[in-house]
Coordinates of C-alpha atoms in Angstrom, one line a residue:
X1 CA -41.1 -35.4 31.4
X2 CA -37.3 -36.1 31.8
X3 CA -35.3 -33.5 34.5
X4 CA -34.1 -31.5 31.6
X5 CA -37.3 -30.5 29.8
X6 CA -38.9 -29.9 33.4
X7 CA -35.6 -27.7 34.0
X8 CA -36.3 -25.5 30.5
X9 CA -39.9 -25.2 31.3
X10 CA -39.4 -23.6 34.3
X11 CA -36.9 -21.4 32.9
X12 CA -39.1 -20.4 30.0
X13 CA -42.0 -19.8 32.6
X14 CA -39.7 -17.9 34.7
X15 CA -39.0 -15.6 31.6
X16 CA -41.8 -15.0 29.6
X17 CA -42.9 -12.4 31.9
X18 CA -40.1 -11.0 31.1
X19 CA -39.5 -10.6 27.3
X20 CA -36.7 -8.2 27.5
X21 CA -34.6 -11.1 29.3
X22 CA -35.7 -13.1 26.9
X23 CA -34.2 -11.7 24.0
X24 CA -31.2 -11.1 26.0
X25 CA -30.8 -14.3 27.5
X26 CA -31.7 -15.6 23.4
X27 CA -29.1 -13.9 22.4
X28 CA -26.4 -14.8 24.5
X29 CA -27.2 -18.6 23.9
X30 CA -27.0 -17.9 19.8
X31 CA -23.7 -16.2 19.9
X32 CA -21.9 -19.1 22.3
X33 CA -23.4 -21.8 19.6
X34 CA -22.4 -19.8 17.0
X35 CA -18.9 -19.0 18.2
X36 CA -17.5 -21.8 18.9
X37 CA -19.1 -23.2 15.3
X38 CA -17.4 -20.7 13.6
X39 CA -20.4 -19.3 11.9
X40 CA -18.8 -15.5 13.4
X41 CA -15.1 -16.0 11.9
X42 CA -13.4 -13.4 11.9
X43 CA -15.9 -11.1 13.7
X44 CA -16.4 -13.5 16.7
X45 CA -14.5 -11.7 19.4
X46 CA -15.9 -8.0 18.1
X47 CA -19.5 -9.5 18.3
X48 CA -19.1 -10.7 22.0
X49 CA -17.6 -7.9 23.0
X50 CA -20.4 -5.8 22.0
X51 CA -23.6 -8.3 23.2
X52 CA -21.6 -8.1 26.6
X53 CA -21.0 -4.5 26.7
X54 CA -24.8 -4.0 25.8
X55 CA -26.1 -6.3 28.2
X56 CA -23.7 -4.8 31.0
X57 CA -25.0 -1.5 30.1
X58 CA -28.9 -3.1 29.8
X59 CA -28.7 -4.3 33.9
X60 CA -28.1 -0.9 35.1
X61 CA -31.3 0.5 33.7
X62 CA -34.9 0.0 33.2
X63 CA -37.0 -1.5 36.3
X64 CA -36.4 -5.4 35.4
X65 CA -36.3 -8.2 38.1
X66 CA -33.0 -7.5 40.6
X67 CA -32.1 -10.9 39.9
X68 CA -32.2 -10.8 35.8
X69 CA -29.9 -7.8 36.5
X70 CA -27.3 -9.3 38.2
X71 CA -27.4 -12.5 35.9
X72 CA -27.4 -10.4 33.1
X73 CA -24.5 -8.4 34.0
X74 CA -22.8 -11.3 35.2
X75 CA -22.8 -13.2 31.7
X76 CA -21.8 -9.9 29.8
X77 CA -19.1 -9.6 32.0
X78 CA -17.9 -13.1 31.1
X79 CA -18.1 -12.7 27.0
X80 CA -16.3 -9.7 27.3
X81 CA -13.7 -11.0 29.9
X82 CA -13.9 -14.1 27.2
X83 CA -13.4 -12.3 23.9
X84 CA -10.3 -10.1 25.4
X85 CA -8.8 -13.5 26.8
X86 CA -9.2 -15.0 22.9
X87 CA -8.1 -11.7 21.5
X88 CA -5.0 -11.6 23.9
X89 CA -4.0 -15.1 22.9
X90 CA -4.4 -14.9 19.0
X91 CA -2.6 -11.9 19.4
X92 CA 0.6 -13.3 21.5
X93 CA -0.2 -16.2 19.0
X94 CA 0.5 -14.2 16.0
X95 CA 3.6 -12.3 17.7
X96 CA 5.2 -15.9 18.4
X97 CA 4.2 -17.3 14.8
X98 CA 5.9 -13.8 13.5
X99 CA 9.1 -13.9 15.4
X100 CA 9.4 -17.5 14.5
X101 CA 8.9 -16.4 10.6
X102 CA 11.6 -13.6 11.0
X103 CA 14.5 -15.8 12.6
X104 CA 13.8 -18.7 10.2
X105 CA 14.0 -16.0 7.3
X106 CA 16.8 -14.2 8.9
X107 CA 18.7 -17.7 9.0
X108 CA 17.9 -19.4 5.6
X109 CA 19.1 -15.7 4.0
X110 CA 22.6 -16.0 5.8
X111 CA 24.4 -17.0 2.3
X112 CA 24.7 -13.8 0.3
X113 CA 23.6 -14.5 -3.1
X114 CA 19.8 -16.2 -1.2
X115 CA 20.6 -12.6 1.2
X116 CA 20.5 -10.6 -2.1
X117 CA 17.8 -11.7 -3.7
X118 CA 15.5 -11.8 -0.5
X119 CA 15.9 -8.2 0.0
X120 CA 15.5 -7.5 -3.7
X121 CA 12.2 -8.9 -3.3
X122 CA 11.4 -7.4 0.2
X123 CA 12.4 -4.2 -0.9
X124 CA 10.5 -4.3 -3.7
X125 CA 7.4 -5.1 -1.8
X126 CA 8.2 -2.0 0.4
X127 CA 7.9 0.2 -2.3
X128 CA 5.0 -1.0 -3.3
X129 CA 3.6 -0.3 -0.1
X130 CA 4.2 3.3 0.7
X131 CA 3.0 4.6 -2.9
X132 CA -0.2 2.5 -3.7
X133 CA -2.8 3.6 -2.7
X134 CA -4.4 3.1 0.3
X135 CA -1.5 2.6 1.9
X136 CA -1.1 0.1 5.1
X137 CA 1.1 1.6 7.1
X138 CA 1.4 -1.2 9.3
X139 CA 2.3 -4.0 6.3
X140 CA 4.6 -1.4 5.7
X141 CA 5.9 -1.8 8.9
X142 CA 6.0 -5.3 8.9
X143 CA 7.8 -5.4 5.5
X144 CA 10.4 -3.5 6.7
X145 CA 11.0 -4.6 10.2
X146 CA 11.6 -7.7 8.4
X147 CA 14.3 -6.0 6.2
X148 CA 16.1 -5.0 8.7
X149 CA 16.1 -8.6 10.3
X150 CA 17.7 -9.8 7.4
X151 CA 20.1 -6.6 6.8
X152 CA 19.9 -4.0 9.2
X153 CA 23.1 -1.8 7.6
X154 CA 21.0 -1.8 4.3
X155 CA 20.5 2.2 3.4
X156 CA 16.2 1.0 2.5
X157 CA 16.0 0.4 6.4
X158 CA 16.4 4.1 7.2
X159 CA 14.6 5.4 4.3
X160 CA 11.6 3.3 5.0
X161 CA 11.3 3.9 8.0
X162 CA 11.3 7.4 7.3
X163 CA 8.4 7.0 4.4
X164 CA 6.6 5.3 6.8
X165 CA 6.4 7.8 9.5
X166 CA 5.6 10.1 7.1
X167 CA 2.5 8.4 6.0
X168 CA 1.6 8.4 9.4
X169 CA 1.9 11.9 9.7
X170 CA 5.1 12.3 12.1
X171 CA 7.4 14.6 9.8
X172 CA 10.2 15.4 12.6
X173 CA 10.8 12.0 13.5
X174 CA 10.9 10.9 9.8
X175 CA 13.6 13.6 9.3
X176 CA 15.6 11.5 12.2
X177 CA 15.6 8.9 10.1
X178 CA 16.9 10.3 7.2
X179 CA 19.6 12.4 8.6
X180 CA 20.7 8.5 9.5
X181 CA 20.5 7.6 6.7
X182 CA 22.9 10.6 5.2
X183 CA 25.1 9.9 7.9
X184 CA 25.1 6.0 6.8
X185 CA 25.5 7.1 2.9
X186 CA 28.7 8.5 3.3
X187 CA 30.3 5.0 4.6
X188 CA 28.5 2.6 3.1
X189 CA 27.7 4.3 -0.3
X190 CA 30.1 2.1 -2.6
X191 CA 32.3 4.1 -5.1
X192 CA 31.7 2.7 -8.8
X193 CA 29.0 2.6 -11.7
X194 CA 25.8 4.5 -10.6
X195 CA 23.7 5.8 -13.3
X196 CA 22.1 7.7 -11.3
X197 CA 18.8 5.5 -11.6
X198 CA 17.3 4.3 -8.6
X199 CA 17.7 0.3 -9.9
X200 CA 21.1 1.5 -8.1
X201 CA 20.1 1.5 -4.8
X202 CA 19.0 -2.4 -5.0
X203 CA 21.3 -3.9 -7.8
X204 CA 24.9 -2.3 -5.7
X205 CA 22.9 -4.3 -2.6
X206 CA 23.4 -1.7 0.2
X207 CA 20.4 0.4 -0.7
X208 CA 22.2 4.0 -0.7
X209 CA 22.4 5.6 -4.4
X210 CA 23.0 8.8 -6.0
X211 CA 19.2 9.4 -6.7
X212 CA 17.6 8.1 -3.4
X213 CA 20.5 10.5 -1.6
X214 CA 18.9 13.2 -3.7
X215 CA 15.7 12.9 -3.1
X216 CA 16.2 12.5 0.5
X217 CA 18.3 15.8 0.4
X218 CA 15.0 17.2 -1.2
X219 CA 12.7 15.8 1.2
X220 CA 14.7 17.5 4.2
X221 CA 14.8 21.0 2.5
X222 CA 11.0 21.0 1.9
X223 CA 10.4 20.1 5.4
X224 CA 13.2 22.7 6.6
X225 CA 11.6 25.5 4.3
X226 CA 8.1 24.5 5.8
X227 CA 9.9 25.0 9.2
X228 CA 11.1 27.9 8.5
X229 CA 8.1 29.4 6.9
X230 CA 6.0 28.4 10.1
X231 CA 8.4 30.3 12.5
X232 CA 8.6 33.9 14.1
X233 CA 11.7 34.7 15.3
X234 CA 13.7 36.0 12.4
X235 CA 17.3 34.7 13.1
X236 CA 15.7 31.2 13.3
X237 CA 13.7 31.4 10.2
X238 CA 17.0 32.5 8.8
X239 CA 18.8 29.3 9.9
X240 CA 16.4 26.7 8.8
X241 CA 16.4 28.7 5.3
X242 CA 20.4 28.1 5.4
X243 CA 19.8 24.6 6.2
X244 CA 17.2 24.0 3.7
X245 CA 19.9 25.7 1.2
X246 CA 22.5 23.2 2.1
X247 CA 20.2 20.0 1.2
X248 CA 19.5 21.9 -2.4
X249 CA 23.5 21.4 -3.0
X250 CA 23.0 17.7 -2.2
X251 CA 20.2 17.5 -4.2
X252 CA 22.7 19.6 -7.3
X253 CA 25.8 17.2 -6.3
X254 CA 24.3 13.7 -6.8
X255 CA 21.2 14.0 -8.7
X256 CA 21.5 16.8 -11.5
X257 CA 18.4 18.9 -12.3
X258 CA 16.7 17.7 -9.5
X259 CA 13.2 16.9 -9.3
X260 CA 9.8 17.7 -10.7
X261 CA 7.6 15.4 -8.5
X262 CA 6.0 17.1 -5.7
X263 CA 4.5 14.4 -3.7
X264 CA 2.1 14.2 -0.1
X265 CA 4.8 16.5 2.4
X266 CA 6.9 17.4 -0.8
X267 CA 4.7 20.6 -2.3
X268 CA 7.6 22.1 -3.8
X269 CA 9.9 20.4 -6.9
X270 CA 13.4 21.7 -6.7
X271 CA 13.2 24.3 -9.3
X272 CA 10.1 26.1 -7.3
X273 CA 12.2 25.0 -3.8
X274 CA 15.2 26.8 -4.9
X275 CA 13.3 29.9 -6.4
X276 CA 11.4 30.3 -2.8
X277 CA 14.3 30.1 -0.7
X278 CA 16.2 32.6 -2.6
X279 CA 13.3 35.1 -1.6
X280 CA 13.3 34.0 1.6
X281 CA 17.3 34.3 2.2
X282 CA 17.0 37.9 0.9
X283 CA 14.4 38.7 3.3
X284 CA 13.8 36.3 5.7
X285 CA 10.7 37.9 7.6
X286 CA 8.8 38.2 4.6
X287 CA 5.5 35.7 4.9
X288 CA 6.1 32.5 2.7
X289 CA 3.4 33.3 -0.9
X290 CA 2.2 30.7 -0.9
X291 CA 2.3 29.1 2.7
X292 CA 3.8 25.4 1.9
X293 CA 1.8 22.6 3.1
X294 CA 2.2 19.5 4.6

């Protein structure tokens, strides 16, 4: 019998006492022949992780040879150590690959008629991704971090970004963004043919337009009404009522009739909008009937 064979008898002696060690030991030889083979693509890293954590959590109980213990725990500590080490590297693998991908894009779109027709198409994508459903918030992000590689002064940076945190749930800091992007609109808003359609936002190339101006004018007075509805003290209810009066004109000046959709954090249209803060700016401590909704 050659050295090897002698050496896996003995082991296989040594455990079949021991079935529980067995398996375990079983176990931990399938997954590192199976691994490496790729048999456990993608899932390779999850599934080590959790043999190891089981088998760390297996050698602190039960009444099992001291030695099995320690061996036992001392391999799941290695898979796991092993799998965050893989998952660590394919991650900082990815982030290189990415950054590489964004600089190559951000210098093959340098001459503007490539320029406006990649953003055309990214932009595209981007809106896309905030409205079908279910939404990936983080290709969202993606989409749009590229974006604003490629033109960070473009209005569909701030708006995005806005629609994103939304989705996510983080209504103040998407207002941030969109008081930028009112800010921005007033500059970089060119003065000529907008039919008030939102094709004019990406066909004028700097992503600010009459109807996305609008609607972000009525996405600030919903969420200023909701504040205002939510809060005690009477003068400051009566403030954020003012303010959320103020984004209504917007919403009159550059998109005419305003709007009917009432969409996720947007429960009011205008007409309902402006027919609830006049209530509430006749009598601010009234209760909002009904309480808006996020």
């Amino acid at each position: 019998m050659s050295a090897f064979l002698r050496w896996l008898f003995y082991i296989f002696e040594y455990l079949k006492e021991r079935p529980a060690s067995l398996v375990v030991y079983l176990s931990f030889a399938v997954f590192l022949i199976l691994w490496p083979a790729g048999f456990l693509v993608p899932y390779g890293v999850t599934v080590g992780t959790i043999l190891g954590s089981v088998a760390i959590a297996l050698s602190s109980i039960g009444s099992g040879h001291i030695l099995d213990k320690w061996i036992i725990a001392g391999i799941g500590t290695a898979v796991v150590g092993l799998c965050t080490a893989t998952d660590t590297s394919e991650q900082l693998r990815a982030q290189k690959l990415r950054s590489e991908l964004e600089k190559d894009i951000q210098a093959y779109a340098t001459l503007a008629d490539v320029k406006h027709g990649f953003v055309l198409f990214v932009t595209h994508r981007l809106g896309d991704c905030v409205k079908a459903p279910p939404v990936d918030a983080d290709h969202c992000d993606d989409l749009e971090s590229l974006l604003e590689h490629v033109d960070e002064l473009n209005g569909s940076v701030p708006y995005y970004k806005a629609e994103i945190l939304r989705i996510r749930g983080r209504i103040r800091d998407s207002d941030d963004h969109l008081y930028n992007y009112l800010e921005a609109d007033d500059r970089l808003r060119p003065v000529g043919d907008d039919d008030g359609s939102i094709s004019a936002c990406a066909t004028n190339g700097t992503g600010y337009c009459r109807q996305r101006t609008a609607w972000v004018c009525h996405t600030l007075a919903n969420d200023l009404f909701r504040r205002g509805c939510e809060t005690i003290e009477i003068s400051q209810r009566r403030d954020l009522f003012d303010r959320a009066q103020k984004q209504l004109v917007c919403v009159s000046k550059w998109f005419e009739g305003g709007f009917e959709q009432r969409l996720r954090t947007r429960p009011l249209d205008t007409v309902g909008l402006s027919a609830a803060l006049e209530m509430q700016l006749k009598n601010p401590s009234r209760p909002c009937v009904p309480p808006p909704k996020t």
